[in-house]
Short mmCIF file of N, CA, C and O in Angstrom, two decimals:
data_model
loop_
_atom_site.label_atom_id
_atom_site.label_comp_id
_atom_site.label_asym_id
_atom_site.label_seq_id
_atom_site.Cartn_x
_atom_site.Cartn_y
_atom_site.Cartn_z
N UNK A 603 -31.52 -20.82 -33.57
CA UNK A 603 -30.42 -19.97 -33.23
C UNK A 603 -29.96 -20.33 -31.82
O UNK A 603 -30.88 -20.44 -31.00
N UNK A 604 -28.67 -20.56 -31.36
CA UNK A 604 -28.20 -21.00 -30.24
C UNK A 604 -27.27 -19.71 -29.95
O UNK A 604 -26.36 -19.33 -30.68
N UNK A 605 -27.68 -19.12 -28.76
CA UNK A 605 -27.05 -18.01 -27.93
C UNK A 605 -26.07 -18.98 -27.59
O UNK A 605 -26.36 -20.18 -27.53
N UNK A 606 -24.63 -18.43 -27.31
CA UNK A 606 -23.27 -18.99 -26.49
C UNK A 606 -23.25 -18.18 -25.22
O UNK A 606 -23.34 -16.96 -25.05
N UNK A 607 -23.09 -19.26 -24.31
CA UNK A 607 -23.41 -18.49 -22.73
C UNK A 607 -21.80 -18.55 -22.27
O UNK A 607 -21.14 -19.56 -22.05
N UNK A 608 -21.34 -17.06 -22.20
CA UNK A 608 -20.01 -17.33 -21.40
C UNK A 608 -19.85 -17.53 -20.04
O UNK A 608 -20.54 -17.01 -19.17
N UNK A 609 -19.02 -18.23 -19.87
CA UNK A 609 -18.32 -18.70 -18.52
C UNK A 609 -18.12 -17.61 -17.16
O UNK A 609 -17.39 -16.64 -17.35
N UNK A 610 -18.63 -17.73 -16.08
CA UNK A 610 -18.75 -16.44 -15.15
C UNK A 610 -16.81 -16.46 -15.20
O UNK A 610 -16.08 -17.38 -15.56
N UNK A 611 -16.42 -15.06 -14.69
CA UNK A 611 -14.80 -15.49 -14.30
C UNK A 611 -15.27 -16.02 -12.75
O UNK A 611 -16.32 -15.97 -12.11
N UNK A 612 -13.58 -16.69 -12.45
CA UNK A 612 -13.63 -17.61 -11.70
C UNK A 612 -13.75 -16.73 -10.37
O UNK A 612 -13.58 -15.51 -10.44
N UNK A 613 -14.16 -17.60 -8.75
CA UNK A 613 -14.94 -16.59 -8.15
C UNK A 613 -12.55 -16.70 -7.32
O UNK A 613 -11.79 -17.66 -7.35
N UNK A 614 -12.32 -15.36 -6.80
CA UNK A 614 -11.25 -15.28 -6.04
C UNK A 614 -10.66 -16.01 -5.42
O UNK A 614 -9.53 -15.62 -5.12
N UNK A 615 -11.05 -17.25 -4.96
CA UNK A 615 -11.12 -18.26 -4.17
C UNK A 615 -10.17 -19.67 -5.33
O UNK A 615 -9.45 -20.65 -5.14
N UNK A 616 -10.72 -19.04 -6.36
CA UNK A 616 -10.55 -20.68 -7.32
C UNK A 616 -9.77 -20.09 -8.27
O UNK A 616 -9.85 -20.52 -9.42
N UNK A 617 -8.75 -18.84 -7.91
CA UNK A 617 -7.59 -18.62 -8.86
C UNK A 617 -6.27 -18.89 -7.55
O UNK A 617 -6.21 -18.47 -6.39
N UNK A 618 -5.51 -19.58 -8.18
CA UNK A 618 -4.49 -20.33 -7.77
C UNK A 618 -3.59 -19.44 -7.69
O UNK A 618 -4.14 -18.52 -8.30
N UNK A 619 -2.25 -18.91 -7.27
CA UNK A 619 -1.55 -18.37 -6.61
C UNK A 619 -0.61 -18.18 -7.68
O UNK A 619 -0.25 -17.04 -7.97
N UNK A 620 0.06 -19.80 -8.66
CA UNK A 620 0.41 -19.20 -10.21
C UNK A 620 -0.36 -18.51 -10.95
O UNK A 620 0.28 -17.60 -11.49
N UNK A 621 -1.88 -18.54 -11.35
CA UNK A 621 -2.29 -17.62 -11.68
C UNK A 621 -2.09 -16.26 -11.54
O UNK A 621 -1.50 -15.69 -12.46
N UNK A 622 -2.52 -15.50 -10.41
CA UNK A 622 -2.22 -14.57 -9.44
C UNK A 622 -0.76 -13.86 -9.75
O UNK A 622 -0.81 -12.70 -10.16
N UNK A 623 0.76 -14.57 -9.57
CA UNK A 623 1.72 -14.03 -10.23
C UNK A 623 2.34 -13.82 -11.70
O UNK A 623 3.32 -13.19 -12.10
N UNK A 624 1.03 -14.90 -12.57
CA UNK A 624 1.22 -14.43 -14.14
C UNK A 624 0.56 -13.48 -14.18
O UNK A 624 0.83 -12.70 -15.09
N UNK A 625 -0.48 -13.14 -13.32
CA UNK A 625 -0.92 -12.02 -14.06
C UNK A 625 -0.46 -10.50 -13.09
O UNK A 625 -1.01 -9.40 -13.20
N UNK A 626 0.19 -10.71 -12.56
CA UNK A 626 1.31 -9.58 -11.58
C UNK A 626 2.20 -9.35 -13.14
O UNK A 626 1.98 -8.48 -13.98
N UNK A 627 3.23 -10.42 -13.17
CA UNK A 627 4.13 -10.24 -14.12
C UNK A 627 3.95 -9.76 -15.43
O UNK A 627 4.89 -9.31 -16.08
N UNK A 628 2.56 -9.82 -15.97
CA UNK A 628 2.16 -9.53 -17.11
C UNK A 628 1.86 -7.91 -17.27
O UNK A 628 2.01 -7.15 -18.23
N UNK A 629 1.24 -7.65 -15.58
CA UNK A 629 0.74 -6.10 -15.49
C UNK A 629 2.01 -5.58 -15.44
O UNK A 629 1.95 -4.52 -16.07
N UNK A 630 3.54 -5.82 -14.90
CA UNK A 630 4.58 -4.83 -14.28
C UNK A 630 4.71 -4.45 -14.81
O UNK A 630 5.04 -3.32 -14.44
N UNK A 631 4.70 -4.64 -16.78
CA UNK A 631 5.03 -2.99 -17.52
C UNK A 631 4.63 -2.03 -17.71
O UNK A 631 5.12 -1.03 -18.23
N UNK A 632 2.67 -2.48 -16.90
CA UNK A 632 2.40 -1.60 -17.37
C UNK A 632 2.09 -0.27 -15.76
O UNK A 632 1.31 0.69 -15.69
N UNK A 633 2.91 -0.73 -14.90
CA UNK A 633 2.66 0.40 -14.29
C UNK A 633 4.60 0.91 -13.56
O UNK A 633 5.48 0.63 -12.75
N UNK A 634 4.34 1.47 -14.24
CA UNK A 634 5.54 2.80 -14.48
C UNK A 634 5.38 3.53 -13.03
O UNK A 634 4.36 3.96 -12.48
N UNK A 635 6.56 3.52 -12.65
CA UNK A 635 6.63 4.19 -10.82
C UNK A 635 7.62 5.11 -11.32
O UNK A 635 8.52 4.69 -12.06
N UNK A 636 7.54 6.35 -10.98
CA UNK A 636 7.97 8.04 -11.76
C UNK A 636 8.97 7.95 -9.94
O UNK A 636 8.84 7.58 -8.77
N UNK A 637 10.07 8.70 -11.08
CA UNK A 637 11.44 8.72 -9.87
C UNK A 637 10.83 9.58 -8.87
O UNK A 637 10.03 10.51 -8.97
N UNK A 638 11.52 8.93 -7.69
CA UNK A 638 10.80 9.59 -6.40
C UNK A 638 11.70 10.86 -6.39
O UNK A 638 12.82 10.73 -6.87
N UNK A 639 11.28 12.23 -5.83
CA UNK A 639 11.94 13.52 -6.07
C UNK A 639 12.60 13.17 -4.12
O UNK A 639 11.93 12.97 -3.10
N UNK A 640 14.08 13.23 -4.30
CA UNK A 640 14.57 13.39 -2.65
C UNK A 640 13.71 14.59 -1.56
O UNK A 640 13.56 15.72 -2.01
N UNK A 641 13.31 14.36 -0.52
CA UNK A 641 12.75 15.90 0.13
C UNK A 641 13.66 16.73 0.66
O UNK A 641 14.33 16.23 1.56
N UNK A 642 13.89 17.81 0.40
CA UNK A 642 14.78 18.85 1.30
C UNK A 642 14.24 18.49 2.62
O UNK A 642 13.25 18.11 3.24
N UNK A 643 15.70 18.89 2.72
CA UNK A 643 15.45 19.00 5.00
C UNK A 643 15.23 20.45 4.97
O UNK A 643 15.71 21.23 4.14
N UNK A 644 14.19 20.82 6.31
CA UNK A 644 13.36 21.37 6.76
C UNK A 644 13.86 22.11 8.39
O UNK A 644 13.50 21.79 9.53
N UNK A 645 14.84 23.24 7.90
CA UNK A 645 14.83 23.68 9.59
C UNK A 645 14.42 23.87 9.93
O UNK A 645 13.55 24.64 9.53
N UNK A 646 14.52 23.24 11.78
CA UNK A 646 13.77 22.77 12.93
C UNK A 646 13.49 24.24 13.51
O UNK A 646 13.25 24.37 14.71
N UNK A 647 13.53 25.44 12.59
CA UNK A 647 13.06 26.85 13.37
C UNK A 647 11.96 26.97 12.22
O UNK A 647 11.50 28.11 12.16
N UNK A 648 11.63 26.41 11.64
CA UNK A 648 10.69 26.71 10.31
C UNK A 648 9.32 25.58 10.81
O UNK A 648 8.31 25.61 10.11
N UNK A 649 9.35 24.90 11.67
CA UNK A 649 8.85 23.88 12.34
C UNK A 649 7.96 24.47 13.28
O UNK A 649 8.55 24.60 14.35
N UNK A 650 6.38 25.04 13.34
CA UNK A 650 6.06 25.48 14.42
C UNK A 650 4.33 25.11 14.25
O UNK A 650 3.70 24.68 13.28
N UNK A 651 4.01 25.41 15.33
CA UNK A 651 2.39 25.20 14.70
C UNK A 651 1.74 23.47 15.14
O UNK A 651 0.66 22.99 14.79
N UNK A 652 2.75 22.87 15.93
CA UNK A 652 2.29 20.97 15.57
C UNK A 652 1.51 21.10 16.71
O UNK A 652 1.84 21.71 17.73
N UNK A 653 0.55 20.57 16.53
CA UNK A 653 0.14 19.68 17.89
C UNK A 653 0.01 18.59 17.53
O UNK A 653 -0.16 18.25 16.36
N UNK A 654 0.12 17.36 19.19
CA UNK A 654 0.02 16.38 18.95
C UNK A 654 -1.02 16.15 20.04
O UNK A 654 -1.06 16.76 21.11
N UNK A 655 -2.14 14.89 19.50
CA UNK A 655 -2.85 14.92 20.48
C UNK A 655 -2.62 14.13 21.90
O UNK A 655 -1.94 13.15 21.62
N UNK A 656 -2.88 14.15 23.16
CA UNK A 656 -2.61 13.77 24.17
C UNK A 656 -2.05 12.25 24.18
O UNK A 656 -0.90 12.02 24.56
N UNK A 657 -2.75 11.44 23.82
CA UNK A 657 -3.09 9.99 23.80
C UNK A 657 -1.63 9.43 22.74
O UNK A 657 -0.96 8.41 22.90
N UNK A 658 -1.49 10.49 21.67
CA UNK A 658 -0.79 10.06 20.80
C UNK A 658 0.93 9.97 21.69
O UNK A 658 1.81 9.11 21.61
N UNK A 659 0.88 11.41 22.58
CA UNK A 659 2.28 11.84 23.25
C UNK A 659 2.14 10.64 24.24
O UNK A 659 3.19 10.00 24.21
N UNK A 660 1.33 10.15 25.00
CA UNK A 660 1.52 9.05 25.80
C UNK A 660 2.05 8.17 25.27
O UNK A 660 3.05 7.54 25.60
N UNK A 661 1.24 8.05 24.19
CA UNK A 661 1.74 6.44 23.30
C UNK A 661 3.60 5.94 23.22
O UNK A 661 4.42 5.06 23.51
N UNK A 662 3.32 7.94 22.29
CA UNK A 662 4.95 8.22 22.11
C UNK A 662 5.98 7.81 23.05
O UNK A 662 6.97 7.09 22.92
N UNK A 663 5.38 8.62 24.27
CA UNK A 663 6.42 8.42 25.71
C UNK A 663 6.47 7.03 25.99
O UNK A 663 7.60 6.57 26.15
N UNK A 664 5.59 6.33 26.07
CA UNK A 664 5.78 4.60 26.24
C UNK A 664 6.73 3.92 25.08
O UNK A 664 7.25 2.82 25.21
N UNK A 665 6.80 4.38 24.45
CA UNK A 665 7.28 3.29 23.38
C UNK A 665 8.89 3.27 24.03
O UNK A 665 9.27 2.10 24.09
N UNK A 666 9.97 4.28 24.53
CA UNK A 666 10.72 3.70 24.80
C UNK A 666 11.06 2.71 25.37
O UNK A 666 12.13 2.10 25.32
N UNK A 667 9.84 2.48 26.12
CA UNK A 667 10.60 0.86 27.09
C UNK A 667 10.40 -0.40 26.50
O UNK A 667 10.39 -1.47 27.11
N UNK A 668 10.22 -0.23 25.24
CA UNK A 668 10.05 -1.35 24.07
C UNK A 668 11.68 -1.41 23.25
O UNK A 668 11.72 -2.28 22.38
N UNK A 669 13.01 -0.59 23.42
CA UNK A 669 13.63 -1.04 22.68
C UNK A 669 14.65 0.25 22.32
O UNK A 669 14.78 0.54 21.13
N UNK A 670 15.29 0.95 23.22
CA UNK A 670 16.28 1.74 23.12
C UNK A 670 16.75 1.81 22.14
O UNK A 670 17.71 2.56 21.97
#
C-alpha cells in the first residue's frame, strides 16, 4: 500500500505577485462591502465631555508649521 504524501503549500516567499492578484480577483466576489450609511452632523453644543491628552494638544499645536 503506498500512502500519497501531499505537497506542503508554498512557503509566502515563493508565491509570485501574479499569483497573489489571481487570487485577490478570484476572492472580490466574495466579499460584499454593505453601503456605507452617510453620518449626521453633530452640533458643536452637543459636543462636551472631550479631553485631549497633553502631548496629543502639543502635537496638535505643532503641526501648523508643517503646512497652512
Amino acid at each position: 500500500m503506498t500512502k500519497s504524501i501531499a505537497s506542503p503549500a508554498p512557503l509566502e516567499s515563493e508565491i509570485s505577485l501574479a499569483q497573489l492578484r489571481g487570487d485577490c480577483v478570484r476572492m472580490a466576489p466574495h466579499w460584499v462591502v454593505p453601503a456605507a450609511k452617510a453620518a449626521a452632523p453633530v452640533s458643536p453644543s452637543r459636543i462636551h465631555g472631550v479631553v485631549v491628552p497633553a502631548s496629543s494638544a502639543r502635537l496638535l499645536d505643532a503641526m501648523s508649521e508643517y503646512g497652512d
